[in-house]
Short mmCIF file of C-alpha atoms in Angstrom, two decimals:
data_model
loop_
_atom_site.label_atom_id
_atom_site.label_comp_id
_atom_site.label_asym_id
_atom_site.label_seq_id
_atom_site.Cartn_x
_atom_site.Cartn_y
_atom_site.Cartn_z
CA MET A 1 20.31 -24.55 46.73
CA LEU A 2 21.68 -27.90 47.89
CA ARG A 3 23.51 -28.36 44.58
CA TRP A 4 25.03 -24.88 44.92
CA GLN A 5 26.13 -25.66 48.49
CA ILE A 6 27.85 -28.86 47.38
CA ALA A 7 29.53 -27.06 44.47
CA ILE A 8 31.08 -24.28 46.56
CA GLN A 9 31.90 -26.16 49.78
CA ASP A 10 35.52 -26.79 48.69
CA ASN A 11 36.09 -23.02 48.25
CA ARG A 12 34.41 -21.64 51.35
CA GLY A 13 37.63 -20.16 52.75
CA ASN A 14 38.36 -18.29 49.52
CA MET A 15 34.90 -16.83 48.92
CA ALA A 16 33.05 -13.76 50.12
CA ILE A 17 29.34 -13.22 49.48
CA ALA A 18 28.47 -9.63 48.54
CA HIS A 19 25.23 -8.06 47.35
CA GLU A 20 25.04 -6.54 43.86
CA ASP A 21 22.22 -4.23 42.79
CA GLY A 22 19.69 -6.00 40.58
CA ASN A 23 19.94 -3.22 38.00
CA VAL A 24 23.54 -4.34 37.36
CA HIS A 25 22.47 -7.92 36.61
CA LYS A 26 19.21 -7.49 34.75
CA THR A 27 19.52 -10.84 32.96
CA GLU A 28 20.27 -12.90 36.09
CA ASP A 29 17.68 -14.91 38.00
CA GLY A 30 15.83 -13.79 41.10
CA LEU A 31 18.16 -15.65 43.49
CA ARG A 32 20.74 -12.85 43.19
CA ARG A 33 18.34 -10.22 44.50
CA TRP A 34 18.21 -9.12 48.14
CA PRO A 35 15.14 -10.80 49.74
CA LEU A 36 13.86 -7.69 51.54
CA GLN A 37 10.75 -5.59 51.17
CA ASN A 38 11.00 -2.35 49.23
CA ASP A 39 11.19 -0.04 52.26
CA ILE A 40 13.70 2.31 53.88
CA ASP A 41 15.45 -0.62 55.62
CA ASN A 42 16.37 -2.05 52.24
CA PRO A 43 19.69 -0.71 50.85
CA ALA A 44 18.21 -1.06 47.35
CA TYR A 45 15.08 0.95 48.27
CA VAL A 46 13.35 2.60 45.29
CA PRO A 47 10.51 5.12 45.88
CA GLU A 48 7.12 4.01 44.60
CA GLU A 49 6.84 6.97 42.21
CA ALA A 50 10.15 5.96 40.61
CA LEU A 51 9.05 2.39 39.88
CA PRO A 52 8.21 1.66 36.21
CA GLN A 53 4.51 1.62 35.45
CA ILE A 54 3.47 -1.65 33.80
CA PRO A 55 0.24 -1.28 31.80
CA MET A 56 -2.39 -3.94 32.23
CA GLU A 57 -3.01 -6.18 29.26
CA GLY A 58 -6.18 -5.48 27.38
CA ILE A 59 -7.80 -5.38 23.98
CA SER A 60 -7.65 -2.11 22.09
CA VAL A 61 -10.17 -1.56 19.31
CA THR A 62 -9.77 1.37 16.95
CA ASP A 63 -12.32 2.62 14.45
CA LEU A 64 -13.01 5.62 12.26
CA ASN A 65 -13.88 8.72 14.25
CA THR A 66 -17.67 9.03 14.38
CA THR A 67 -17.43 12.81 14.02
CA PHE A 68 -17.04 12.32 10.27
CA PHE A 69 -20.49 10.76 9.99
CA GLU A 70 -21.97 13.34 12.37
CA GLU A 71 -20.55 16.18 10.27
CA LEU A 72 -21.84 14.45 7.15
CA ARG A 73 -25.40 14.24 8.53
CA ASN A 74 -25.26 17.85 9.72
CA SER A 75 -24.05 19.04 6.30
CA TYR A 76 -27.24 17.73 4.67
CA THR A 77 -29.27 20.39 6.48
CA GLN A 78 -27.09 23.10 4.91
CA ASP A 79 -27.53 21.81 1.35
CA ARG A 80 -30.82 22.37 -0.48
CA ASN A 81 -30.77 19.21 -2.61
CA CYS A 82 -29.85 16.93 0.29
CA SER A 83 -32.57 18.47 2.45
CA ILE A 84 -35.14 17.79 -0.27
CA LEU A 85 -33.95 14.19 -0.64
CA CYS A 86 -34.28 13.61 3.11
CA GLN A 87 -37.83 14.99 2.98
CA LEU A 88 -38.70 12.75 0.04
CA PHE A 89 -37.42 9.63 1.81
CA ASN A 90 -39.31 10.51 4.98
CA LYS A 91 -42.63 10.93 3.13
CA ASP A 92 -44.96 7.99 2.64
CA CYS A 93 -46.06 9.13 -0.81
CA LYS A 94 -44.37 10.69 -3.81
CA ASP A 95 -44.20 14.51 -3.78
CA ASN A 96 -43.75 15.85 -7.32
CA SER A 97 -43.27 19.42 -6.14
CA LEU A 98 -40.21 18.43 -4.12
CA ILE A 99 -38.84 16.33 -6.98
CA HIS A 100 -39.09 19.26 -9.42
CA ALA A 101 -37.29 21.46 -6.89
CA LEU A 102 -34.14 19.33 -7.24
CA ASP A 103 -31.31 20.45 -9.51
CA GLU A 104 -31.13 18.67 -12.85
CA VAL A 105 -28.25 16.33 -11.91
CA TRP A 106 -29.89 15.37 -8.63
CA LYS A 107 -33.33 14.96 -10.23
CA LYS A 108 -31.96 12.62 -12.91
CA SER A 109 -30.25 10.40 -10.33
CA TYR A 110 -33.39 10.36 -8.17
CA ASP A 111 -35.60 9.38 -11.11
CA GLU A 112 -33.18 6.53 -11.89
CA GLY A 113 -33.49 5.28 -8.31
CA ARG A 114 -29.85 5.85 -7.43
CA PHE A 115 -30.36 7.52 -4.03
CA HIS A 116 -31.02 5.60 -0.81
CA LEU A 117 -31.26 6.79 2.80
CA LEU A 118 -29.72 4.64 5.54
CA ASP A 119 -29.11 5.81 9.14
CA GLY A 120 -29.44 9.43 8.09
CA ILE A 121 -26.81 9.11 5.32
CA ILE A 122 -27.68 9.42 1.64
CA TYR A 123 -26.07 6.75 -0.55
CA HIS A 124 -25.60 6.97 -4.31
CA ARG A 125 -25.79 3.65 -6.15
CA THR A 126 -24.31 2.84 -9.56
CA LYS A 127 -23.92 -0.44 -11.41
CA HIS A 128 -20.86 -1.50 -9.40
CA THR A 129 -20.71 0.77 -6.34
CA CYS A 130 -22.87 2.22 -3.59
CA VAL A 131 -21.15 5.10 -1.79
CA MET A 132 -22.01 8.00 0.50
CA THR A 133 -23.17 11.32 -0.92
CA VAL A 134 -20.93 14.11 0.40
CA VAL A 135 -21.57 17.79 -0.30
CA ASP A 136 -19.49 19.52 2.37
CA ARG A 137 -16.31 20.85 0.75
CA SER A 138 -14.12 20.18 3.80
CA LEU A 139 -15.21 16.53 3.89
CA ILE A 140 -14.67 16.20 0.15
CA ASN A 141 -11.15 17.61 0.46
CA LEU A 142 -10.46 15.19 3.31
CA VAL A 143 -11.35 12.21 1.11
CA LEU A 144 -9.44 13.63 -1.88
CA LYS A 145 -6.37 14.01 0.29
CA GLU A 146 -6.70 10.42 1.48
CA CYS A 147 -7.16 9.10 -2.08
CA HIS A 148 -4.30 11.10 -3.61
CA ASP A 149 -1.88 12.58 -1.06
CA SER A 150 -1.43 9.79 1.49
CA PRO A 151 1.37 7.20 1.20
CA PHE A 152 -1.29 4.53 0.59
CA SER A 153 -2.34 6.45 -2.54
CA GLY A 154 1.12 7.50 -3.67
CA HIS A 155 0.30 10.78 -5.48
CA LEU A 156 -0.58 8.70 -8.54
CA SER A 157 -2.25 9.84 -11.75
CA GLU A 158 -5.64 11.44 -12.21
CA ASP A 159 -7.19 8.20 -13.54
CA ARG A 160 -5.98 6.16 -10.57
CA THR A 161 -7.12 8.80 -8.11
CA ARG A 162 -10.55 8.84 -9.77
CA GLU A 163 -10.85 5.06 -9.39
CA LYS A 164 -10.11 5.33 -5.66
CA VAL A 165 -12.52 8.21 -5.09
CA LYS A 166 -15.46 6.55 -6.82
CA THR A 167 -15.33 3.65 -4.35
CA CYS A 168 -15.67 6.04 -1.37
CA ILE A 169 -18.00 8.99 -2.00
CA TRP A 170 -20.10 10.73 -4.66
CA TRP A 171 -21.02 14.34 -5.33
CA PRO A 172 -22.13 16.19 -8.48
CA MET A 173 -19.35 16.94 -10.98
CA TRP A 174 -16.96 14.84 -8.90
CA GLN A 175 -14.85 13.78 -11.88
CA ASN A 176 -14.08 17.39 -12.81
CA ASN A 177 -13.19 18.15 -9.20
CA VAL A 178 -10.81 15.18 -9.02
CA ALA A 179 -9.12 16.28 -12.26
CA GLU A 180 -8.71 19.82 -10.94
CA TYR A 181 -7.34 18.54 -7.62
CA CYS A 182 -4.69 16.40 -9.35
CA LYS A 183 -3.70 19.15 -11.79
CA THR A 184 -3.22 21.65 -8.97
CA CYS A 185 -1.27 19.26 -6.71
CA ASP A 186 1.97 21.10 -6.01
CA ARG A 187 4.04 18.00 -5.31
CA CYS A 188 2.89 16.25 -8.49
CA GLN A 189 3.76 19.25 -10.65
CA LYS A 190 7.25 19.45 -9.17
CA ALA A 191 7.99 15.72 -9.26
CA ASN A 192 6.51 14.61 -12.60
CA LYS A 193 8.96 13.59 -15.30
CA SER A 194 8.82 14.30 -19.00
CA THR A 195 8.78 11.23 -21.22
CA GLY A 196 10.20 10.75 -24.69
CA LYS A 197 10.39 8.07 -27.36
CA ARG A 198 13.49 5.89 -27.50
CA LEU A 199 15.09 4.42 -30.60
CA GLY A 200 14.35 0.96 -31.96
CA ASN A 201 11.29 -1.09 -32.89
CA MET A 202 9.21 -2.81 -30.27
CA ILE A 203 9.61 -6.57 -29.87
CA LYS A 204 6.86 -8.75 -28.42
CA ILE A 205 7.88 -10.69 -25.33
CA GLN A 206 6.37 -14.03 -24.34
CA GLU A 207 3.21 -13.35 -22.35
CA PRO A 208 2.61 -15.28 -19.09
CA ARG A 209 -0.53 -17.26 -18.34
CA ARG A 210 -0.58 -16.82 -14.57
CA PRO A 211 0.86 -14.44 -11.95
CA TRP A 212 4.58 -14.55 -11.12
CA GLU A 213 5.48 -16.76 -14.06
CA ILE A 214 7.54 -14.06 -15.79
CA VAL A 215 9.02 -11.15 -13.83
CA HIS A 216 10.98 -8.00 -14.57
CA MET A 217 13.87 -6.96 -12.33
CA ASP A 218 15.83 -3.75 -12.03
CA TRP A 219 17.52 -1.59 -9.41
CA VAL A 220 17.03 1.97 -8.24
CA THR A 221 20.44 3.30 -7.21
CA GLY A 222 21.84 6.62 -6.05
CA LEU A 223 19.56 6.81 -3.02
CA PRO A 224 20.84 8.31 0.25
CA PRO A 225 21.38 5.92 3.18
CA GLY A 226 18.14 5.09 4.93
CA GLY A 227 16.80 2.65 7.49
CA ASP A 228 18.52 0.77 10.27
CA ARG A 229 20.95 -0.85 7.81
CA SER A 230 21.66 2.30 5.77
CA TYR A 231 20.12 1.01 2.54
CA ASN A 232 21.15 2.97 -0.55
CA ALA A 233 19.35 1.08 -3.34
CA CYS A 234 16.02 -0.61 -4.06
CA LEU A 235 15.42 -3.86 -5.95
CA VAL A 236 12.23 -3.65 -8.03
CA ILE A 237 10.54 -6.93 -9.03
CA VAL A 238 7.43 -6.72 -11.22
CA ASP A 239 5.05 -9.52 -12.18
CA ARG A 240 4.46 -9.28 -15.93
CA PHE A 241 0.97 -10.78 -15.71
CA SER A 242 -0.71 -8.78 -12.96
CA LYS A 243 1.76 -5.82 -12.92
CA THR A 244 2.21 -6.37 -9.16
CA PRO A 245 5.47 -4.77 -7.94
CA MET A 246 7.73 -5.55 -5.01
CA PHE A 247 10.04 -2.86 -3.64
CA LEU A 248 12.92 -4.33 -1.61
CA PRO A 249 15.50 -2.02 0.02
CA CYS A 250 19.07 -3.23 -0.50
CA HIS A 251 22.64 -1.99 -1.05
CA LYS A 252 24.05 -1.05 -4.43
CA ASP A 253 27.19 -3.14 -3.81
CA ASP A 254 25.29 -6.31 -2.85
CA THR A 255 26.82 -9.46 -4.27
CA ALA A 256 24.95 -12.09 -6.25
CA MET A 257 24.57 -14.16 -3.09
CA ASP A 258 23.19 -11.16 -1.16
CA THR A 259 20.58 -10.54 -3.85
CA ALA A 260 19.72 -14.23 -4.10
CA LEU A 261 19.22 -14.41 -0.32
CA LEU A 262 17.07 -11.27 -0.42
CA ILE A 263 14.79 -12.84 -3.03
CA TRP A 264 14.77 -16.16 -1.20
CA ASN A 265 13.84 -14.58 2.15
CA ARG A 266 11.37 -11.94 0.96
CA VAL A 267 9.90 -13.06 -2.37
CA VAL A 268 9.93 -16.81 -3.02
CA SER A 269 7.59 -17.69 -0.14
CA TRP A 270 4.97 -15.32 -1.62
CA THR A 271 5.40 -15.87 -5.36
CA GLY A 272 7.00 -19.27 -5.81
CA ILE A 273 9.80 -19.86 -8.30
CA PHE A 274 9.82 -17.76 -11.48
CA THR A 275 10.13 -19.49 -14.84
CA ASN A 276 11.58 -16.48 -16.65
CA ILE A 277 13.36 -13.29 -15.57
CA ILE A 278 13.71 -10.21 -17.77
CA SER A 279 16.40 -7.73 -16.80
CA ASP A 280 19.24 -5.62 -18.16
CA ARG A 281 22.70 -7.10 -18.57
CA ASP A 282 23.79 -6.40 -15.02
CA PRO A 283 26.97 -7.79 -13.40
CA ILE A 284 24.80 -9.39 -10.72
CA PHE A 285 22.89 -11.40 -13.29
CA THR A 286 25.95 -12.38 -15.30
CA SER A 287 27.79 -13.79 -12.30
CA ALA A 288 28.16 -17.55 -12.27
CA LEU A 289 26.74 -17.85 -8.78
CA TRP A 290 23.49 -16.12 -9.74
CA THR A 291 23.12 -18.22 -12.87
CA ASN A 292 23.81 -21.48 -11.05
CA LEU A 293 21.39 -20.57 -8.29
CA HIS A 294 18.58 -20.01 -10.77
CA GLN A 295 19.44 -23.15 -12.67
CA LEU A 296 18.69 -25.03 -9.45
CA PHE A 297 15.31 -23.31 -9.43
CA GLY A 298 14.72 -24.21 -13.08
CA THR A 299 14.77 -20.54 -14.10
CA GLU A 300 15.73 -19.41 -17.58
CA LEU A 301 17.50 -16.05 -17.59
CA SER A 302 16.30 -13.70 -20.32
CA PHE A 303 18.29 -10.54 -21.11
CA SER A 304 17.32 -7.53 -23.18
CA THR A 305 19.63 -6.32 -25.93
CA ALA A 306 21.15 -2.91 -26.39
CA TYR A 307 19.17 -2.43 -29.61
CA HIS A 308 15.80 -3.02 -27.98
CA PRO A 309 15.83 -1.29 -24.58
CA GLN A 310 12.04 -1.38 -24.37
CA ASN A 311 12.27 -5.10 -23.57
CA ASP A 312 12.82 -4.10 -19.95
CA GLY A 313 10.42 -1.18 -20.13
CA LEU A 314 7.94 -2.54 -17.58
CA ALA A 315 10.43 -2.49 -14.70
CA GLU A 316 11.90 0.82 -15.86
CA ARG A 317 8.46 2.43 -16.05
CA ILE A 318 7.53 1.27 -12.56
CA ILE A 319 10.92 2.49 -11.32
CA GLU A 320 10.04 5.93 -12.71
CA THR A 321 6.69 5.75 -10.91
CA LEU A 322 8.41 4.67 -7.68
CA GLU A 323 10.92 7.52 -7.93
CA ASP A 324 8.09 9.98 -8.54
CA MET A 325 6.13 8.72 -5.53
CA VAL A 326 9.17 8.81 -3.23
CA ARG A 327 10.12 12.27 -4.49
CA ARG A 328 6.63 13.62 -3.78
CA PHE A 329 6.80 12.52 -0.16
CA CYS A 330 10.53 12.99 0.44
CA ALA A 331 11.35 16.14 -1.48
CA TYR A 332 14.17 17.13 0.86
CA GLY A 333 16.82 14.51 1.51
CA LEU A 334 14.37 11.65 0.92
CA VAL A 335 13.07 11.94 4.48
CA PHE A 336 9.30 11.84 5.01
CA LYS A 337 7.57 13.50 7.97
CA ASP A 338 3.98 12.46 8.61
CA CYS A 339 1.13 14.50 10.07
CA ASP A 340 2.21 13.68 13.64
CA GLY A 341 5.75 14.92 13.03
CA PHE A 342 7.42 11.51 12.96
CA THR A 343 10.30 11.25 10.49
CA HIS A 344 10.74 8.23 8.22
CA TYR A 345 13.42 7.44 5.68
CA TRP A 346 12.48 6.59 2.10
CA CYS A 347 12.70 2.85 2.78
CA ALA A 348 9.98 3.14 5.45
CA LEU A 349 7.59 4.37 2.74
CA LEU A 350 8.08 1.38 0.42
CA PRO A 351 5.34 -0.88 1.90
CA ALA A 352 2.71 1.87 1.65
CA LEU A 353 3.78 2.87 -1.87
CA GLU A 354 3.76 -0.77 -2.96
CA LEU A 355 0.20 -1.12 -1.66
CA ALA A 356 -0.79 2.12 -3.40
CA TYR A 357 0.39 0.74 -6.74
CA LYS A 358 -1.23 -2.67 -6.19
CA THR A 359 -4.64 -1.11 -5.52
CA SER A 360 -4.59 1.25 -8.53
CA ILE A 361 -6.03 0.26 -11.90
CA HIS A 362 -3.33 -0.43 -14.49
CA ALA A 363 -3.86 1.03 -17.95
CA SER A 364 -2.84 -2.13 -19.86
CA THR A 365 -5.12 -4.55 -17.95
CA ASN A 366 -8.01 -2.31 -16.80
CA GLN A 367 -7.73 -4.08 -13.43
CA THR A 368 -5.80 -3.51 -10.23
CA PRO A 369 -2.68 -5.70 -9.83
CA ALA A 370 -4.05 -6.99 -6.50
CA MET A 371 -7.31 -8.11 -8.13
CA LEU A 372 -5.50 -10.10 -10.83
CA GLU A 373 -3.05 -11.61 -8.37
CA LYS A 374 -5.35 -12.44 -5.43
CA GLY A 375 -8.90 -11.94 -6.67
CA TRP A 376 -9.65 -9.12 -4.18
CA ASN A 377 -8.43 -5.64 -3.33
CA PRO A 378 -6.83 -4.98 0.08
CA LYS A 379 -8.66 -2.58 2.36
CA LEU A 380 -7.32 0.99 2.48
CA PRO A 381 -7.93 3.71 5.09
CA GLN A 382 -10.55 5.48 2.97
CA HIS A 383 -12.58 2.26 2.77
CA SER A 384 -13.52 2.78 6.43
CA LEU A 385 -16.00 5.33 5.12
CA ARG A 386 -18.08 2.43 3.80
CA LYS A 387 -18.36 0.54 7.09
CA ASP A 388 -22.12 1.13 7.42
CA LEU A 389 -22.82 -0.15 3.91
CA ILE A 390 -24.01 -3.71 3.45
CA GLU A 391 -22.09 -5.32 0.60
CA ILE A 392 -23.12 -8.38 -1.36
CA HIS A 393 -20.22 -10.69 -2.13
CA PRO A 394 -20.19 -13.43 -4.81
CA THR A 395 -20.50 -16.99 -3.62
CA ALA A 396 -17.38 -19.12 -3.35
CA ALA A 397 -18.53 -21.22 -6.31
CA SER A 398 -18.67 -18.27 -8.69
CA SER A 399 -15.64 -16.44 -7.28
CA LYS A 400 -13.14 -18.62 -9.13
CA GLY A 401 -15.05 -18.19 -12.37
CA MET A 402 -15.04 -14.42 -11.94
CA LEU A 403 -11.28 -14.45 -11.30
CA ASP A 404 -10.66 -16.60 -14.39
CA LYS A 405 -12.75 -14.24 -16.51
CA ALA A 406 -10.88 -11.24 -15.12
CA ARG A 407 -7.53 -12.81 -15.97
CA LYS A 408 -8.64 -13.73 -19.49
CA HIS A 409 -9.89 -10.19 -19.96
CA ALA A 410 -6.53 -8.90 -18.69
CA LEU A 411 -4.65 -11.05 -21.23
CA LYS A 412 -6.85 -9.68 -24.02
CA CYS A 413 -6.23 -6.13 -22.79
CA MET A 414 -2.46 -6.72 -22.68
CA GLU A 415 -2.49 -8.01 -26.27
CA ASP A 416 -4.51 -5.00 -27.41
CA SER A 417 -2.24 -2.68 -25.44
CA PHE A 418 0.88 -4.15 -27.05
CA ALA A 419 -0.61 -3.89 -30.54
CA TYR A 420 -1.52 -0.25 -29.93
CA ALA A 421 1.90 0.57 -28.43
CA LYS A 422 3.76 -1.21 -31.24
CA ASP A 423 1.80 0.68 -33.87
CA LYS A 424 2.66 4.00 -32.21
CA TRP A 425 6.28 3.01 -31.50
CA ASP A 426 7.19 1.71 -34.96
CA ARG A 427 5.83 4.69 -36.89
#
């Protein structure tokens, strides 16, 4: 205050001090506010009920609704086979009469020791999984919807849906039910594309030895404006080794520098520098700025030729999958409305769709892209169903060996996949 008094003393005769409401100067300090209590004598009086309510800080913990598990336990009493299994587990000795009363599928699994009872829930164990046994049709449909219809599942194929379901629940004839559910999905039937063979023989491309060594790039254009920056295109980057995609919203008229900055800001910190890029002959790639930028990175540009369009088939195929997934959720104007009624543009769906693709088994590697890239699969909403299950994880010493074996197996699968595709293509 003394410094202020010294600063204004030469202008005392020309100054007038007036009060301004604090709402007018929200960014100013507290010295500008009138030092009076908030009562009727204060010209800036605000009633208590009109004051903003500031919530107290605290920790919020969310978890899966326990009603699911309660409904699951209650459903066992309505099913004959589950009731018999509960009786068998609660008996101290083996009861052959109850065992013979089981249906054939249930009896076979029981004889093989696949059923276990834990906290009133029956688990079904296989070689690689141990999941809950669900017989109530409403609960089964709930899990099917989560594994196929949600943005984290992406309305993907029957095989990929089956792989997600088998890590969550089990019920007799579940594979047939999953196939029927996917075949009768209305959105999938409307959005699926027909595929056809293109001209030209297939050429083998150099195969990478680790993730993000060789990538495919392409653009999805013709999209309506979406997001806070009115994006109208999507840059698709695909790792050739693990098949991991990245979906980056952008603008179709982005310059080479804009695209380079997008990759630098969103991709390089996660993947490192690529050693080879496969893409169509696009003006962005042929610009001198783009080429010089990648020369600084030590990147060798690799372009496909007009006579062999399948060179860039990986990115184009994933673009088709991306368009199908977006179309299934955003059938009208590419705007998605979730179960709570909130509206999202197509670009808001990209993170969930990217995760859906990463956690789905790829046909050419027989592994999920996330497993080959990281060595583990990210947790999805449906995995909350397994919270009560005790899992045994490999030790840190053997984890690296398992990842190396998985990657070697993926390379072998990619070679076999190319040989099979080339034989079919060149006929």
